[in-house]
N, CA and C of each residue as an Amber inpcrd file, in Angstrom:
protein
   258
  88.5360000  87.1940000  69.7540000  88.3110000  86.7590000  68.7030000
  87.5940000  87.6700000  67.7300000  87.6810000  87.3770000  66.5040000
  87.2490000  88.6240000  65.7090000  85.6930000  88.0760000  65.1220000
  84.6950000  88.9660000  64.8440000  83.8820000  88.4650000  63.7500000
  83.9370000  88.6550000  62.4140000  83.2910000  88.5770000  61.3050000
  83.7160000  88.5850000  60.1920000  84.2400000  89.8630000  59.5140000
  83.6110000  90.7750000  59.7230000  84.2220000  92.0770000  59.8320000
  84.9840000  92.7240000  60.0570000  86.1880000  91.5020000  60.9780000
  87.2440000  92.4560000  61.5020000  87.3270000  92.8380000  62.8070000
  85.6850000  92.7700000  63.3130000  85.7550000  93.9370000  64.4680000
  85.9260000  93.0040000  65.3800000  86.1110000  93.3160000  66.9450000
  86.2830000  92.5770000  68.2730000  84.6260000  92.6890000  68.3420000
  84.3170000  91.7240000  68.9300000  83.0900000  91.7600000  69.9890000
  83.1780000  92.2810000  71.4410000  82.7730000  93.5560000  71.1610000
  82.5340000  94.0070000  73.1630000  81.4450000  93.1330000  73.8850000
  82.2380000  93.6550000  74.8690000  81.3290000  92.8630000  76.4160000
  80.9680000  94.7120000  77.2460000  80.1440000  94.5790000  77.7330000
  79.5810000  95.8080000  78.0840000  79.8690000  95.4320000  79.8660000
  80.4120000  96.8770000  80.3710000  80.6990000  96.6500000  81.7760000
  79.5300000  96.1390000  82.3500000  78.1890000  96.2960000  82.4540000
  77.3820000  95.5680000  83.2640000  77.5550000  94.2400000  83.0620000
  77.5450000  93.2980000  81.9890000  77.3880000  92.1780000  81.7030000
  79.2950000  91.7380000  83.0910000  79.7780000  92.4400000  82.5880000
  81.0140000  92.0240000  83.6140000  80.9040000  92.2140000  85.1270000
  80.6930000  93.3730000  85.4930000  80.0000000  93.3870000  86.7800000
  78.6660000  92.6150000  87.4910000  77.8320000  92.1520000  87.2300000
  77.2180000  91.5960000  87.2800000  77.9610000  90.0120000  87.0960000
  78.9670000  89.3570000  86.3530000  79.6430000  88.3090000  86.6910000
  80.2180000  88.3890000  87.9220000  81.3140000  89.6190000  87.7700000
  81.7180000  89.3920000  89.2240000  81.0410000  89.8080000  90.3790000
  80.0600000  90.5100000  90.3000000  79.3450000  90.4520000  91.5430000
  78.9790000  89.0520000  91.9860000  78.5290000  88.3180000  90.9330000
  77.7750000  86.6660000  91.1980000  79.2290000  86.2980000  92.4530000
  80.0690000  86.4280000  92.4980000  81.5120000  85.6090000  92.3960000
  81.7450000  85.7910000  93.9180000  81.3240000  87.0550000  94.0260000
  81.9820000  87.6290000  95.4300000  81.0160000  87.8680000  96.5380000
  81.0960000  88.2020000  97.9210000  80.3070000  88.0010000  98.4870000
  79.7110000  89.1510000  99.1950000  78.5810000  89.1850000  99.3750000
  77.7260000  90.8710000  99.2910000  78.5080000  91.7140000 100.1530000
  79.3660000  91.1410000 100.9010000  80.0500000  92.6920000 102.0410000
  80.9500000  92.6800000 100.5830000  81.7280000  92.1690000 100.6490000
  82.9720000  92.4820000  99.0580000  82.1790000  93.5720000  97.9150000
  81.4130000  93.0220000  97.2690000  80.3400000  94.0900000  96.5560000
  79.8910000  95.3270000  97.1200000  79.3780000  95.1880000  98.2770000
  79.6720000  96.3670000  99.5880000  80.9540000  97.4180000  99.9360000
  81.7530000  96.9740000  99.7760000  83.1350000  97.5970000  99.4150000
  83.2910000  98.1440000  98.2800000  83.3730000  97.4280000  97.3350000
  83.7870000  97.7610000  96.1400000  82.8650000  98.9910000  95.3810000
  81.2260000  98.8920000  96.1790000  80.1730000 100.4940000  95.7550000
  81.0650000 101.0140000  96.1910000  81.5370000 101.1740000  97.9160000
  81.9660000 102.6030000  98.7670000  82.9340000 102.9500000  97.8390000
  84.0910000 101.9160000  97.5360000  85.3510000 102.6410000  96.7840000
  85.3370000 103.5540000  95.6490000  84.2330000 102.9500000  94.9050000
  83.3320000 103.3420000  93.4940000  82.7540000 104.4400000  94.1720000
  82.5060000 105.3030000  94.8120000  81.4710000 106.1000000  95.1270000
  81.9300000 107.0210000  96.0910000  83.4900000 106.5960000  96.6620000
  84.0420000 107.5680000  97.2560000  85.4240000 107.8100000  96.6790000
  85.6970000 107.5220000  96.0050000  87.0390000 107.6950000  95.2840000
  88.1390000 106.7040000  95.5920000  88.5930000 105.7820000  94.7770000
  90.0550000 105.3150000  95.2130000  90.8810000 105.8490000  95.1920000
  90.9950000 106.6650000  94.2580000  92.1790000 108.1060000  95.0430000
  92.2460000 108.6240000  95.7950000  91.2930000 108.8690000  96.2320000
  91.1410000 109.4290000  97.7920000  91.9310000 108.1010000  99.1590000
  91.5040000 107.0120000  98.3840000  91.8530000 106.2710000  99.6080000
  92.8590000 106.1770000  99.7540000  93.3810000 105.7770000  98.5690000
  94.8870000 105.5910000  98.4690000  95.8610000 106.7120000  99.1760000
  95.4750000 108.0480000  98.9510000  95.9340000 109.0890000  99.3010000
  95.8800000 109.2270000 100.9980000  94.6210000 108.6570000 101.4220000
  94.4740000 108.6190000 103.0250000  95.5420000 107.4820000 103.5640000
  95.4180000 105.8620000 102.8230000  96.5050000 105.0650000 103.6310000
  97.8690000 105.6390000 103.2360000  98.2980000 106.2920000 102.1320000
 100.0630000 106.8760000 102.5690000  99.7990000 107.4960000 103.3750000
  98.7500000 108.4660000 103.8510000  98.6590000 109.6940000 104.4350000
  99.1950000 109.1230000 106.1480000  98.6910000 108.3090000 106.3800000
  98.4520000 107.5040000 107.7390000  99.8030000 106.6300000 107.6940000
 100.3290000 105.9130000 106.7000000 101.3360000 105.2050000 106.9470000
 102.3020000 106.3770000 107.1800000 102.6800000 107.5860000 106.3630000
 103.7210000 108.1930000 106.5570000 103.6340000 108.9190000 107.4210000
 102.4640000 109.2250000 108.4990000 102.2980000 109.8410000 109.7500000
 103.2470000 109.0260000 110.9680000 102.4790000 107.9410000 111.0180000
 102.7920000 106.9450000 111.9380000 103.9750000 106.8290000 111.7830000
 105.2350000 106.5330000 110.2670000 106.5130000 106.2390000 110.4280000
 107.2580000 107.2130000 110.8220000 107.0490000 108.3760000 109.9890000
 107.7440000 109.5650000 109.8830000 107.8610000 110.7940000 111.0350000
 106.3550000 111.0470000 111.3940000 106.0700000 111.7890000 112.2970000
 105.7050000 111.4210000 113.8140000 105.9810000 110.2830000 114.0270000
 105.8340000 109.6270000 115.7130000 107.0400000 109.5660000 116.1700000
 107.2460000 109.5000000 117.2880000 108.2690000 108.7090000 118.1660000
 108.2200000 107.3910000 118.6470000 107.3020000 107.1240000 118.6460000
 106.7790000 105.8060000 118.9080000 107.5350000 104.7490000 118.5000000
 107.9500000 103.6820000 119.6200000 108.9470000 102.4360000 118.8870000
 107.8350000 101.7010000 118.4550000 108.2500000 100.8180000 117.6350000
 108.0410000  99.9430000 116.6520000 107.8080000  98.1970000 116.9110000
 107.0280000  97.4550000 117.3430000 107.5440000  96.2820000 117.0210000
 106.8990000  95.8500000 116.2610000 107.1360000  94.6490000 116.1590000
 106.6820000  93.5850000 114.6120000 105.3990000  93.5400000 114.2410000
 104.3630000  93.8460000 115.6340000 102.9330000  93.7150000 114.8450000
 102.6960000  95.4760000 114.2410000 103.1410000  96.1590000 114.5830000
 102.9770000  97.7850000 114.5920000 103.7500000  97.8670000 113.0160000
 105.0480000  97.2030000 112.6980000 105.5070000  96.9390000 111.5810000
 104.8450000  96.6180000 110.5370000 103.8520000  95.2180000 111.0240000
 103.2950000  94.9460000 110.1570000 101.9820000  95.4220000 109.5370000
 101.9730000  95.9570000 110.5340000 100.3360000  96.8750000 110.3650000
 100.5680000  97.9410000 109.2100000 102.0760000  98.3130000 109.2220000
 102.5140000  99.5480000 108.2550000 102.5440000  98.4870000 106.7560000
 103.2560000  97.3810000 107.0650000 103.4910000  96.9980000 105.5230000
 101.9660000  96.7480000 105.1620000 100.6140000  95.8860000 106.0430000
  99.5610000  95.7360000 105.5270000  99.1110000  97.3760000 104.9290000
  99.4990000  98.3830000 105.2850000  98.7650000  99.6040000 104.5980000
  98.7550000  99.7620000 103.3320000 100.3730000  99.6080000 103.4170000
 101.2260000  99.4860000 102.0780000 100.7980000  98.9070000 100.5980000
 100.7380000  97.5800000 101.2560000 100.3360000  96.5760000 100.3140000
  98.8320000  96.7560000  99.7760000  98.0780000  97.2240000 100.8610000
  96.9050000  97.8930000 100.4300000  96.3820000  99.0500000  99.5130000
  97.5310000  99.8820000  99.8360000  97.4930000 100.9570000  98.9760000
  98.3060000 100.7700000  97.4840000  99.2000000 100.0970000  97.3240000
  99.7290000  99.5600000  96.5620000  98.4130000  98.6650000  95.2380000
  98.1450000  97.7250000  96.0980000  96.8440000  96.9990000  95.2120000
  95.9510000  98.1240000  94.7390000  95.5320000  99.3040000  95.5430000
  94.6030000  99.5650000  94.8700000  94.6130000 100.4310000  93.6180000
  96.1210000 100.9610000  93.5840000  96.8390000 101.7150000  92.4980000
  96.8500000 100.5690000  91.4210000  97.1590000  99.6750000  92.0360000
  97.2210000  98.4070000  90.8560000  95.5160000  98.4870000  89.5860000
  94.5840000  98.4910000  91.1480000  93.4220000  98.3410000  90.4500000
  92.5010000  98.8730000  89.2650000  93.1570000 100.9630000  89.9790000
  92.9460000 102.1440000  89.3730000  93.6940000 102.0710000  88.0310000
  94.8540000 101.5000000  87.8370000  95.6530000 101.4700000  86.6560000
  95.1430000 100.5880000  85.2270000  93.9990000  99.5830000  85.9670000
  93.8590000  99.0320000  85.1450000  92.4910000  99.1480000  84.5670000
């Protein structure tokens, strides 16, 4: 919604973060703080490296459980990439 002079009212990141942190569990807030402090890009790269190392650089056979764990890693890093892009 625009103001009378045609400008959009802006909300501060502080207000958005306060609203978000009220709806999250304290452990989730801690995780987000950790990600913000250490950098999402570094975590994404680490997850990709672990995935690729396990999948392409080992001679281990993967059962359903291991395949699911690798898929979980991929889903996690893709979700983080989407968060980083927005």
